[in-house]
Amino acid sequence: MDLAYIPSPSTGVIHLGPIPLRGYAFCIIIGVFVAVWLGNRRWIARGGKPGTVADIAVWAVPFGLVGGRLYHVITDYQLYFGEGRNWVDAFKIWEGGLGIWGAIALGAVGAWIGCRLRGIPLPAWADALAPGIALAQACGRWGNWFNQELYGRATDLPWALKISEGPNRVAGTYHPTFLYESLWCVGVALLVIWADRRFKLGHGRAFALYVAAYCVGRGWIEYMRVDEAHHILGVRLNVWTSIVVFLLAVTYLVLSAKLRPGREAIVEPDREPSGGSEPAAEAGSEPATAKAGAGAVPKAGSEPSAKADAPKTGADADPKAGATAEDKSTGGDEAAGAKAPEAKKL
């Protein structure tokens, strides 16, 4: 008799009238929101604009979902195109089956398109989003719990996962590999955040660290799983994929640190005037130099100031100058500031 275990939900879907609410889909959606929220905070901290991460995610997420599904269908084609199988099931993404390798690869294509449209370097955006992607995976793995899939070997440990009888599964208690990977991904996110603060990772190195750290955990967790999978030399395909991707990520880390040390100074082009700059002068407005005092150039077509340029006459005339209106009119224009000649006595 098992004294302790992790129960599985009796169903992975709740019907709200005619609308099915699937736990797997909720986990994916929650993961996307977490990734965008954290990525936006990190992007702003690096000098980017609010909302940019979400704008690019509009491209990356759909591409990632398609890529993840394609990877799963291609590597497990026998589930959909084998004898007695229905190929239409390949489109039922709500039943589970997203390969992270395909999701990251094709999601990067979508992100590249979004970054190109905004004039943003893809490595900088990927660095900001890296820990958020790890947390999104941590959330998404709970979708496997709702579907009672991707568990490990049989065990009687207190944290064993209890699986009920169903299609392609046998009732019993198994290693909760979904939980192992979820916790591992949380650890990867914390590692990337710490390393980024400590070493000021840039030019895609924070993302490469996330990939390398995830592959380490995925390798040993994948080795524990008992679901059907392709094998190469007796080793599961995803284990080989983890090894290859890990080596590529580490190679990038080393080469990038040598070729492009440090972090990007500017991650997003400033297409708008900064908040502290003076607004541009409106058409027809008086130039700023008009307020500078003497020597300011008046606007074209405007009349000179009566007090600054026009000669004083009558009661307003300077008593020292002694100039009359007739003297001024016959004497011609004089330079500004010049003393008028003394008037003759009649």
XYZ file of C-alpha atoms in Angstrom, residues 2-150:
149
model
C 1.370 3.411 -0.974
C 1.405 5.745 2.017
C 2.308 8.881 0.031
C 2.253 9.888 -3.612
C 1.391 12.771 -5.913
C -2.141 12.283 -7.252
C -2.982 12.897 -10.886
C -6.105 14.839 -11.872
C -9.025 12.659 -12.880
C -9.413 14.744 -16.040
C -7.372 17.298 -17.933
C -10.352 19.277 -19.172
C -13.249 21.120 -17.569
C -16.279 21.951 -19.701
C -17.760 25.409 -19.277
C -20.973 24.691 -21.159
C -19.902 23.808 -24.703
C -16.436 25.353 -24.195
C -13.668 22.969 -23.056
C -11.081 24.477 -20.681
C -7.936 22.347 -20.935
C -5.294 22.308 -18.238
C -2.516 21.790 -20.786
C -3.473 24.964 -22.641
C -3.738 26.972 -19.420
C -0.221 25.947 -18.423
C 1.163 27.062 -21.784
C -0.679 30.400 -21.620
C 0.488 31.080 -18.059
C 4.046 30.293 -19.108
C 3.887 32.775 -21.994
C 2.615 35.551 -19.709
C 5.355 34.872 -17.150
C 8.050 34.942 -19.842
C 6.804 38.214 -21.334
C 6.378 39.864 -17.924
C 9.876 38.990 -16.720
C 11.409 39.651 -20.117
C 9.845 43.114 -20.218
C 11.312 43.997 -16.806
C 14.770 42.841 -17.850
C 14.521 44.621 -21.201
C 13.652 47.940 -19.547
C 16.529 47.463 -17.096
C 18.862 47.146 -20.086
C 17.646 50.407 -21.556
C 14.865 49.143 -23.809
C 11.346 50.497 -24.149
C 8.300 49.072 -22.354
C 6.193 46.860 -24.580
C 8.953 45.893 -26.996
C 9.226 42.358 -25.601
C 5.494 41.805 -26.028
C 5.557 43.204 -29.560
C 8.259 40.754 -30.612
C 6.614 37.909 -28.696
C 3.613 38.325 -31.004
C 5.916 36.944 -33.690
C 7.914 34.487 -31.579
C 5.077 32.652 -29.777
C 3.073 31.474 -32.826
C 6.265 30.404 -34.584
C 7.349 28.601 -31.424
C 4.076 26.709 -31.088
C 4.239 25.570 -34.703
C 7.897 24.607 -34.355
C 7.280 22.679 -31.151
C 4.431 20.742 -32.689
C 6.359 20.003 -35.875
C 9.298 18.617 -33.911
C 7.008 16.365 -31.895
C 5.100 15.080 -34.930
C 8.271 14.458 -36.952
C 10.130 12.640 -34.172
C 7.031 10.655 -33.110
C 5.403 10.231 -36.503
C 4.330 6.675 -35.693
C 1.751 8.093 -33.290
C -0.058 9.830 -36.140
C 0.823 8.081 -39.380
C 1.252 4.472 -38.270
C -1.177 1.647 -38.925
C -4.555 2.327 -37.343
C -3.625 5.947 -36.573
C -5.502 9.079 -37.612
C -3.278 11.779 -39.120
C -5.784 14.438 -38.061
C -4.602 13.878 -34.480
C -1.348 15.588 -35.440
C -3.206 18.905 -35.247
C -4.679 18.267 -31.779
C -2.105 20.268 -29.895
C -4.332 20.406 -26.804
C -3.724 16.701 -26.263
C -0.066 17.380 -25.581
C 3.061 17.056 -27.642
C 5.344 20.085 -27.963
C 9.071 19.593 -28.541
C 11.077 22.337 -26.864
C 13.844 22.002 -29.454
C 11.503 22.859 -32.305
C 9.770 25.560 -30.263
C 13.052 27.370 -29.562
C 14.367 26.954 -33.116
C 11.307 28.193 -34.985
C 10.435 30.665 -32.225
C 13.855 32.242 -32.805
C 12.911 32.735 -36.467
C 9.761 34.588 -35.436
C 11.726 36.659 -32.918
C 14.289 37.506 -35.598
C 11.522 38.848 -37.841
C 10.113 40.952 -35.005
C 13.557 42.283 -34.082
C 14.330 43.189 -37.686
C 11.131 45.206 -37.895
C 12.096 47.132 -34.747
C 15.800 47.491 -35.558
C 16.772 45.501 -32.465
C 19.648 42.981 -32.152
C 18.202 39.505 -31.629
C 20.928 38.390 -29.141
C 20.116 41.272 -26.779
C 16.398 40.446 -26.865
C 17.126 36.762 -26.303
C 19.306 37.596 -23.285
C 16.474 39.571 -21.706
C 13.973 36.781 -22.296
C 16.182 33.790 -21.365
C 15.171 33.283 -17.698
C 11.544 33.959 -18.596
C 11.639 31.144 -21.161
C 12.937 28.791 -18.481
C 10.078 29.769 -16.176
C 7.620 29.330 -19.044
C 8.884 25.758 -19.447
C 8.493 25.213 -15.714
C 4.834 26.231 -16.007
C 4.253 24.298 -19.208
C 5.477 20.991 -17.747
C 2.471 20.959 -15.446
C 0.391 20.455 -18.553
C 1.910 16.953 -18.698
C 0.587 16.370 -15.201
C -2.935 17.229 -16.350
C -2.592 14.807 -19.268
C -0.879 12.060 -17.206
C 2.017 11.770 -19.645
C 5.810 11.840 -19.830
